[in-house]
């Protein structure tokens, strides 16, 4: 047992963490409006669907839902956020209809659909709507009684909580979910992968909460857990590998303010270790965040250019990353890579 049920609770006050200009909420709003590729009408339709779900476009069935979900997940993985947000109302309507009879597996599938909606809405900065989808996922995951569904829901919910400035709550939520998965005995690959993923999620939430000791403890436990996993992809819940855990370590160290350590942790990662464009793009943006916190504008710009070449949506649609682009343009307009980055993202630039 890795002992996540009774963690250390040494906490470092969050005020000691360095300020992160790329997370400035004042900057997020205009950047989102100026640069987001998802049409406002599609976002409004999704908001309306969350208030009053439409009828499914076709007769609902488990097979049809599986096809819709896998298509939607593929859209997320390749950064097709506009198409995905267009598809979400019918996906959610079909999933809700399939769960009308109250079967546990149907509730788990419905929770997974709301998790996907939460991840997508959070990525494009639609935080109020993501809170709605996260709450619904949490409810349906509990109804399913499946600790793996509960873990996936907790992971998505933690994203929402962290964006709301409630990282300590996110830490508690994810820690509870990890403990629930641990009680399964981790006898299947899906259970073991989910547990390793939750250790990563707890570590990141702890880092955001300023709980340095616990963050580092959990990411070390995640590294040990990932080293024991089989090599086959983690289907259907999480795909966890030693490389993906190392990428989480980059994020943990960045969040703790250890920019140089974050860059060092990720220096041997490469795109071929990640199965989807979204994850490959995230590799580059996470490294860019570390370079930016380390006050290395040229390396930041080139990392973001690599992200844009790999997965444009990871730069174009994420408000926190667009904020870095804007800061680069204003503060380092003549640095190598900045003008090219501004051109591909259409951010303003000083003369």
Short mmCIF file of C-alpha atoms in Angstrom, two decimals:
data_model
loop_
_atom_site.label_atom_id
_atom_site.label_comp_id
_atom_site.label_asym_id
_atom_site.label_seq_id
_atom_site.Cartn_x
_atom_site.Cartn_y
_atom_site.Cartn_z
CA UNK A 1 0.00 0.00 0.00
CA UNK A 2 1.27 3.48 -0.82
CA UNK A 3 -0.52 5.00 2.13
CA UNK A 4 -2.38 7.92 0.60
CA UNK A 5 -5.16 7.61 3.15
CA UNK A 6 -3.12 9.27 5.91
CA UNK A 7 -0.86 11.87 4.24
CA UNK A 8 1.45 14.42 5.76
CA UNK A 9 -0.19 17.79 6.04
CA UNK A 10 2.73 20.21 6.22
CA UNK A 11 1.55 23.28 4.34
CA UNK A 12 3.48 26.21 2.93
CA UNK A 13 1.47 29.40 2.76
CA UNK A 14 0.39 30.08 -0.79
CA UNK A 15 1.50 33.70 -0.47
CA UNK A 16 5.10 32.48 -0.65
CA UNK A 17 4.66 31.17 -4.17
CA UNK A 18 5.95 33.42 -6.95
CA UNK A 19 3.33 35.35 -8.85
CA UNK A 20 2.34 33.82 -12.16
CA UNK A 21 1.59 36.53 -14.72
CA UNK A 22 0.28 33.98 -17.19
CA UNK A 23 -2.55 33.20 -14.78
CA UNK A 24 -3.72 36.78 -14.26
CA UNK A 25 -7.55 36.55 -14.39
CA UNK A 26 -7.80 40.15 -15.54
CA UNK A 27 -5.87 39.24 -18.69
CA UNK A 28 -7.81 36.06 -19.35
CA UNK A 29 -11.09 37.72 -20.30
CA UNK A 30 -9.94 39.90 -23.22
CA UNK A 31 -7.56 37.23 -24.46
CA UNK A 32 -10.33 34.67 -24.50
CA UNK A 33 -12.61 36.96 -26.42
CA UNK A 34 -9.89 37.92 -28.90
CA UNK A 35 -8.30 34.58 -29.61
CA UNK A 36 -10.61 31.69 -28.90
CA UNK A 37 -11.38 29.67 -32.03
CA UNK A 38 -14.60 28.22 -30.57
CA UNK A 39 -17.58 30.23 -31.89
CA UNK A 40 -19.47 32.11 -29.20
CA UNK A 41 -22.72 30.72 -30.60
CA UNK A 42 -21.56 27.14 -29.96
CA UNK A 43 -20.60 28.02 -26.39
CA UNK A 44 -23.97 29.68 -25.86
CA UNK A 45 -25.76 26.61 -27.21
CA UNK A 46 -23.86 24.41 -24.79
CA UNK A 47 -24.76 26.75 -21.92
CA UNK A 48 -28.41 26.50 -22.98
CA UNK A 49 -28.17 22.70 -23.17
CA UNK A 50 -26.85 22.57 -19.63
CA UNK A 51 -29.92 24.51 -18.51
CA UNK A 52 -32.35 22.43 -20.57
CA UNK A 53 -30.97 19.40 -22.40
CA UNK A 54 -32.34 18.87 -25.90
CA UNK A 55 -33.82 15.58 -27.00
CA UNK A 56 -31.20 13.24 -28.50
CA UNK A 57 -30.87 13.60 -32.27
CA UNK A 58 -31.29 9.81 -32.69
CA UNK A 59 -32.75 6.99 -30.65
CA UNK A 60 -30.40 6.56 -27.70
CA UNK A 61 -28.54 3.31 -27.21
CA UNK A 62 -25.36 2.19 -25.47
CA UNK A 63 -23.73 1.46 -28.83
CA UNK A 64 -24.58 4.87 -30.24
CA UNK A 65 -23.35 6.54 -27.05
CA UNK A 66 -20.05 4.65 -27.28
CA UNK A 67 -19.53 5.85 -30.85
CA UNK A 68 -20.36 9.45 -29.90
CA UNK A 69 -18.13 9.40 -26.85
CA UNK A 70 -15.11 7.98 -28.68
CA UNK A 71 -15.55 10.53 -31.45
CA UNK A 72 -15.77 13.34 -28.89
CA UNK A 73 -12.71 12.07 -27.03
CA UNK A 74 -10.79 11.94 -30.32
CA UNK A 75 -11.79 15.57 -30.95
CA UNK A 76 -10.45 16.52 -27.54
CA UNK A 77 -7.23 14.61 -28.15
CA UNK A 78 -6.54 16.45 -31.41
CA UNK A 79 -7.62 19.87 -30.12
CA UNK A 80 -10.78 20.20 -32.23
CA UNK A 81 -12.50 22.19 -29.51
CA UNK A 82 -15.03 23.93 -31.74
CA UNK A 83 -16.29 20.64 -33.18
CA UNK A 84 -16.34 19.06 -29.74
CA UNK A 85 -18.35 21.85 -28.16
CA UNK A 86 -20.81 21.61 -31.04
CA UNK A 87 -21.15 17.88 -30.33
CA UNK A 88 -21.42 18.00 -26.54
CA UNK A 89 -25.15 18.86 -26.21
CA UNK A 90 -26.23 15.76 -28.14
CA UNK A 91 -23.60 13.58 -26.43
CA UNK A 92 -24.89 14.63 -23.02
CA UNK A 93 -28.52 14.26 -24.09
CA UNK A 94 -27.88 10.72 -25.36
CA UNK A 95 -25.96 9.78 -22.21
CA UNK A 96 -28.72 11.14 -19.97
CA UNK A 97 -31.36 9.20 -21.92
CA UNK A 98 -29.33 6.00 -21.68
CA UNK A 99 -29.18 6.38 -17.90
CA UNK A 100 -32.95 6.73 -17.47
CA UNK A 101 -33.24 3.18 -16.11
CA UNK A 102 -30.65 3.74 -13.41
CA UNK A 103 -28.10 1.03 -14.18
CA UNK A 104 -24.71 1.50 -12.52
CA UNK A 105 -22.75 1.18 -15.77
CA UNK A 106 -25.00 3.77 -17.43
CA UNK A 107 -24.32 6.22 -14.61
CA UNK A 108 -20.58 5.63 -15.00
CA UNK A 109 -20.77 6.34 -18.74
CA UNK A 110 -22.84 9.46 -18.09
CA UNK A 111 -20.28 10.68 -15.56
CA UNK A 112 -17.52 10.12 -18.14
CA UNK A 113 -19.37 12.28 -20.66
CA UNK A 114 -19.70 15.09 -18.12
CA UNK A 115 -16.00 14.69 -17.28
CA UNK A 116 -15.13 15.25 -20.92
CA UNK A 117 -17.35 18.33 -20.96
CA UNK A 118 -15.64 19.62 -17.81
CA UNK A 119 -12.14 19.14 -19.24
CA UNK A 120 -13.13 20.89 -22.46
CA UNK A 121 -14.89 23.83 -20.85
CA UNK A 122 -12.03 24.34 -18.41
CA UNK A 123 -9.45 24.25 -21.18
CA UNK A 124 -11.19 27.05 -23.11
CA UNK A 125 -11.82 29.15 -20.01
CA UNK A 126 -15.55 28.55 -19.59
CA UNK A 127 -15.22 28.03 -15.86
CA UNK A 128 -18.79 28.70 -14.71
CA UNK A 129 -20.18 26.08 -17.08
CA UNK A 130 -17.44 23.63 -16.12
CA UNK A 131 -18.59 23.81 -12.50
CA UNK A 132 -22.05 22.64 -13.60
CA UNK A 133 -20.70 19.67 -15.55
CA UNK A 134 -18.29 18.76 -12.75
CA UNK A 135 -21.11 18.72 -10.19
CA UNK A 136 -23.22 16.48 -12.40
CA UNK A 137 -20.35 14.10 -13.00
CA UNK A 138 -19.72 13.87 -9.28
CA UNK A 139 -23.37 12.98 -8.66
CA UNK A 140 -23.53 10.31 -11.35
CA UNK A 141 -20.17 8.82 -10.39
CA UNK A 142 -21.43 8.35 -6.83
CA UNK A 143 -24.61 6.74 -8.14
CA UNK A 144 -22.53 4.33 -10.21
CA UNK A 145 -20.70 3.07 -7.13
CA UNK A 146 -17.57 2.64 -9.28
CA UNK A 147 -14.41 3.98 -7.61
CA UNK A 148 -12.76 4.41 -11.03
CA UNK A 149 -15.63 6.58 -12.21
CA UNK A 150 -15.37 8.46 -8.93
CA UNK A 151 -11.66 9.03 -9.50
CA UNK A 152 -12.19 10.35 -13.02
CA UNK A 153 -14.88 12.67 -11.71
CA UNK A 154 -12.65 13.88 -8.88
CA UNK A 155 -9.84 14.60 -11.33
CA UNK A 156 -12.12 16.73 -13.51
CA UNK A 157 -13.62 18.43 -10.46
CA UNK A 158 -10.13 19.28 -9.19
CA UNK A 159 -9.47 21.27 -12.36
CA UNK A 160 -12.56 23.37 -11.68
CA UNK A 161 -11.69 23.86 -8.02
CA UNK A 162 -8.13 24.94 -8.81
CA UNK A 163 -9.35 27.50 -11.32
CA UNK A 164 -11.71 28.80 -8.64
CA UNK A 165 -8.79 29.30 -6.27
CA UNK A 166 -9.76 26.33 -4.10
CA UNK A 167 -6.69 24.16 -4.49
CA UNK A 168 -6.82 22.93 -0.89
CA UNK A 169 -10.32 21.58 -1.52
CA UNK A 170 -9.12 20.01 -4.76
CA UNK A 171 -6.37 18.31 -2.80
CA UNK A 172 -8.86 16.81 -0.33
CA UNK A 173 -11.26 15.72 -3.08
CA UNK A 174 -8.57 13.96 -5.10
CA UNK A 175 -6.94 12.42 -2.06
CA UNK A 176 -10.27 10.88 -1.03
CA UNK A 177 -10.78 9.51 -4.54
CA UNK A 178 -7.26 8.04 -4.57
CA UNK A 179 -7.93 6.33 -1.24
CA UNK A 180 -11.16 4.85 -2.64
CA UNK A 181 -9.28 3.42 -5.61
CA UNK A 182 -6.60 2.03 -3.30
CA UNK A 183 -9.25 0.03 -1.40
CA UNK A 184 -9.89 -2.02 -4.56
CA UNK A 185 -6.55 -3.73 -3.98
CA UNK A 186 -5.28 -2.51 -7.38
CA UNK A 187 -5.69 -6.00 -8.80
CA UNK A 188 -6.45 -4.93 -12.39
CA UNK A 189 -4.44 -2.77 -14.80
CA UNK A 190 -7.28 -0.23 -14.90
CA UNK A 191 -7.24 0.09 -11.11
CA UNK A 192 -3.45 0.42 -10.99
CA UNK A 193 -3.40 3.04 -13.75
CA UNK A 194 -6.20 5.01 -12.16
CA UNK A 195 -4.39 4.99 -8.83
CA UNK A 196 -1.16 6.21 -10.42
CA UNK A 197 -3.09 8.95 -12.20
CA UNK A 198 -4.75 10.05 -8.98
CA UNK A 199 -1.41 10.27 -7.22
CA UNK A 200 -0.35 12.69 -9.97
CA UNK A 201 -3.55 14.67 -9.57
CA UNK A 202 -3.18 14.85 -5.79
CA UNK A 203 0.42 16.00 -6.22
CA UNK A 204 -0.55 18.83 -8.54
CA UNK A 205 -3.45 19.94 -6.34
CA UNK A 206 -1.16 19.88 -3.29
CA UNK A 207 1.40 21.98 -5.13
CA UNK A 208 -1.25 24.51 -6.09
CA UNK A 209 -2.33 24.60 -2.44
CA UNK A 210 1.25 25.31 -1.34
CA UNK A 211 1.60 21.92 0.37
CA UNK A 212 5.14 21.32 -0.81
CA UNK A 213 5.96 18.25 1.27
CA UNK A 214 2.82 16.39 0.28
CA UNK A 215 3.14 17.40 -3.39
CA UNK A 216 6.66 16.01 -3.63
CA UNK A 217 5.74 12.90 -1.67
CA UNK A 218 2.80 12.13 -3.95
CA UNK A 219 4.71 12.67 -7.19
CA UNK A 220 7.44 10.33 -5.94
CA UNK A 221 4.77 7.74 -5.13
CA UNK A 222 3.30 8.24 -8.61
CA UNK A 223 6.72 7.62 -10.18
CA UNK A 224 7.04 4.36 -8.27
CA UNK A 225 3.49 3.31 -9.18
CA UNK A 226 3.97 4.11 -12.87
CA UNK A 227 7.19 2.08 -13.03
CA UNK A 228 5.17 -1.02 -12.10
CA UNK A 229 2.47 -0.58 -14.72
CA UNK A 230 2.17 -2.86 -17.77
CA UNK A 231 3.26 -1.34 -21.04
CA UNK A 232 -0.14 -1.57 -22.73
CA UNK A 233 -2.13 1.67 -23.01
CA UNK A 234 -4.47 2.38 -20.12
CA UNK A 235 -7.93 1.75 -21.49
CA UNK A 236 -10.58 2.89 -20.82
CA UNK A 237 -9.98 5.19 -17.86
CA UNK A 238 -6.48 6.67 -17.90
CA UNK A 239 -3.36 6.27 -19.98
CA UNK A 240 -0.50 6.57 -17.52
CA UNK A 241 3.18 6.04 -18.34
CA UNK A 242 6.44 7.01 -16.65
CA UNK A 243 6.69 9.86 -19.17
CA UNK A 244 3.24 11.21 -18.32
CA UNK A 245 4.12 11.14 -14.64
CA UNK A 246 7.33 13.05 -15.36
CA UNK A 247 5.27 15.66 -17.19
CA UNK A 248 3.10 15.99 -14.09
CA UNK A 249 6.32 16.44 -12.11
CA UNK A 250 7.19 19.37 -14.36
CA UNK A 251 3.84 20.92 -13.49
CA UNK A 252 4.23 20.21 -9.78
CA UNK A 253 7.66 21.83 -9.63
CA UNK A 254 6.47 24.79 -11.72
CA UNK A 255 3.55 25.28 -9.36
CA UNK A 256 5.87 25.17 -6.35
CA UNK A 257 7.96 27.93 -7.94
CA UNK A 258 10.95 25.69 -8.75
CA UNK A 259 11.25 26.72 -12.39
CA UNK A 260 14.79 25.47 -12.91
CA UNK A 261 13.95 22.12 -11.33
CA UNK A 262 10.87 21.89 -13.55
CA UNK A 263 12.94 22.45 -16.69
CA UNK A 264 15.50 19.91 -15.50
CA UNK A 265 12.76 17.34 -14.79
CA UNK A 266 11.36 17.66 -18.30
CA UNK A 267 14.58 17.99 -20.28
CA UNK A 268 14.58 14.38 -21.50
CA UNK A 269 10.89 14.20 -22.38
CA UNK A 270 10.06 14.15 -26.08
CA UNK A 271 6.81 14.18 -28.10
CA UNK A 272 7.16 10.55 -29.18
CA UNK A 273 6.44 9.49 -25.60
CA UNK A 274 2.89 10.86 -25.77
CA UNK A 275 0.06 9.27 -27.70
CA UNK A 276 -2.13 12.27 -28.54
CA UNK A 277 -1.62 15.72 -30.02
CA UNK A 278 -3.18 17.23 -26.90
CA UNK A 279 -0.60 15.60 -24.64
CA UNK A 280 2.28 16.42 -26.99
CA UNK A 281 1.16 20.04 -27.07
CA UNK A 282 0.82 20.00 -23.30
CA UNK A 283 4.44 18.84 -23.04
CA UNK A 284 5.57 21.97 -24.85
CA UNK A 285 3.25 24.38 -23.02
CA UNK A 286 4.24 22.98 -19.62
CA UNK A 287 7.88 23.43 -20.50
CA UNK A 288 7.09 26.93 -21.76
CA UNK A 289 5.49 27.82 -18.44
CA UNK A 290 8.61 26.64 -16.64
CA UNK A 291 10.92 28.58 -18.95
CA UNK A 292 8.72 31.69 -18.53
CA UNK A 293 8.78 31.49 -14.74
CA UNK A 294 12.57 31.12 -14.99
CA UNK A 295 12.64 34.39 -16.98
CA UNK A 296 13.88 32.76 -20.19
CA UNK A 297 11.80 34.45 -22.92
CA UNK A 298 13.57 32.95 -25.94
CA UNK A 299 13.17 29.38 -24.69
CA UNK A 300 9.56 30.18 -23.76
CA UNK A 301 8.78 31.45 -27.25
CA UNK A 302 10.34 28.45 -28.97
CA UNK A 303 8.51 26.02 -26.68
CA UNK A 304 5.21 27.73 -27.51
CA UNK A 305 6.01 27.63 -31.23
CA UNK A 306 6.60 23.88 -30.87
CA UNK A 307 3.28 23.58 -29.06
CA UNK A 308 1.51 25.49 -31.81
CA UNK A 309 3.02 23.29 -34.52
CA UNK A 310 1.95 20.18 -32.60
CA UNK A 311 -1.45 21.20 -31.25
CA UNK A 312 -2.46 24.78 -32.13
CA UNK A 313 -5.44 24.69 -29.78
CA UNK A 314 -3.15 24.28 -26.77
CA UNK A 315 -1.81 27.78 -27.46
CA UNK A 316 -4.82 29.34 -29.16
CA UNK A 317 -7.63 28.26 -26.84
CA UNK A 318 -6.07 28.22 -23.36
CA UNK A 319 -6.37 31.65 -21.73
CA UNK A 320 -3.34 31.16 -19.45
CA UNK A 321 -1.10 30.28 -22.40
CA UNK A 322 -2.38 33.15 -24.54
CA UNK A 323 -1.52 35.42 -21.62
CA UNK A 324 2.12 34.30 -21.84
CA UNK A 325 2.10 35.06 -25.58
CA UNK A 326 0.78 38.55 -24.91
CA UNK A 327 3.34 39.18 -22.17
CA UNK A 328 6.13 38.01 -24.46
CA UNK A 329 4.90 40.35 -27.18
CA UNK A 330 4.78 43.32 -24.83
CA UNK A 331 7.93 42.70 -22.85
CA UNK A 332 10.24 40.92 -25.33
CA UNK A 333 9.08 41.89 -28.84
CA UNK A 334 12.54 41.51 -30.40
CA UNK A 335 13.47 38.19 -28.80
CA UNK A 336 14.00 35.28 -31.18
CA UNK A 337 10.76 33.48 -31.89
CA UNK A 338 8.42 36.08 -30.42
CA UNK A 339 7.34 37.76 -33.67
CA UNK A 340 6.73 34.38 -35.30
CA UNK A 341 4.71 33.29 -32.28
CA UNK A 342 2.67 36.48 -32.36
CA UNK A 343 2.02 36.01 -36.06
CA UNK A 344 0.69 32.47 -35.69
CA UNK A 345 -1.46 33.35 -32.69
CA UNK A 346 -2.51 36.79 -33.92
CA UNK A 347 -1.64 38.45 -30.64
CA UNK A 348 -0.86 42.20 -30.55
CA UNK A 349 2.82 43.16 -30.66
CA UNK A 350 4.67 46.35 -29.79
CA UNK A 351 6.83 48.05 -32.40
#
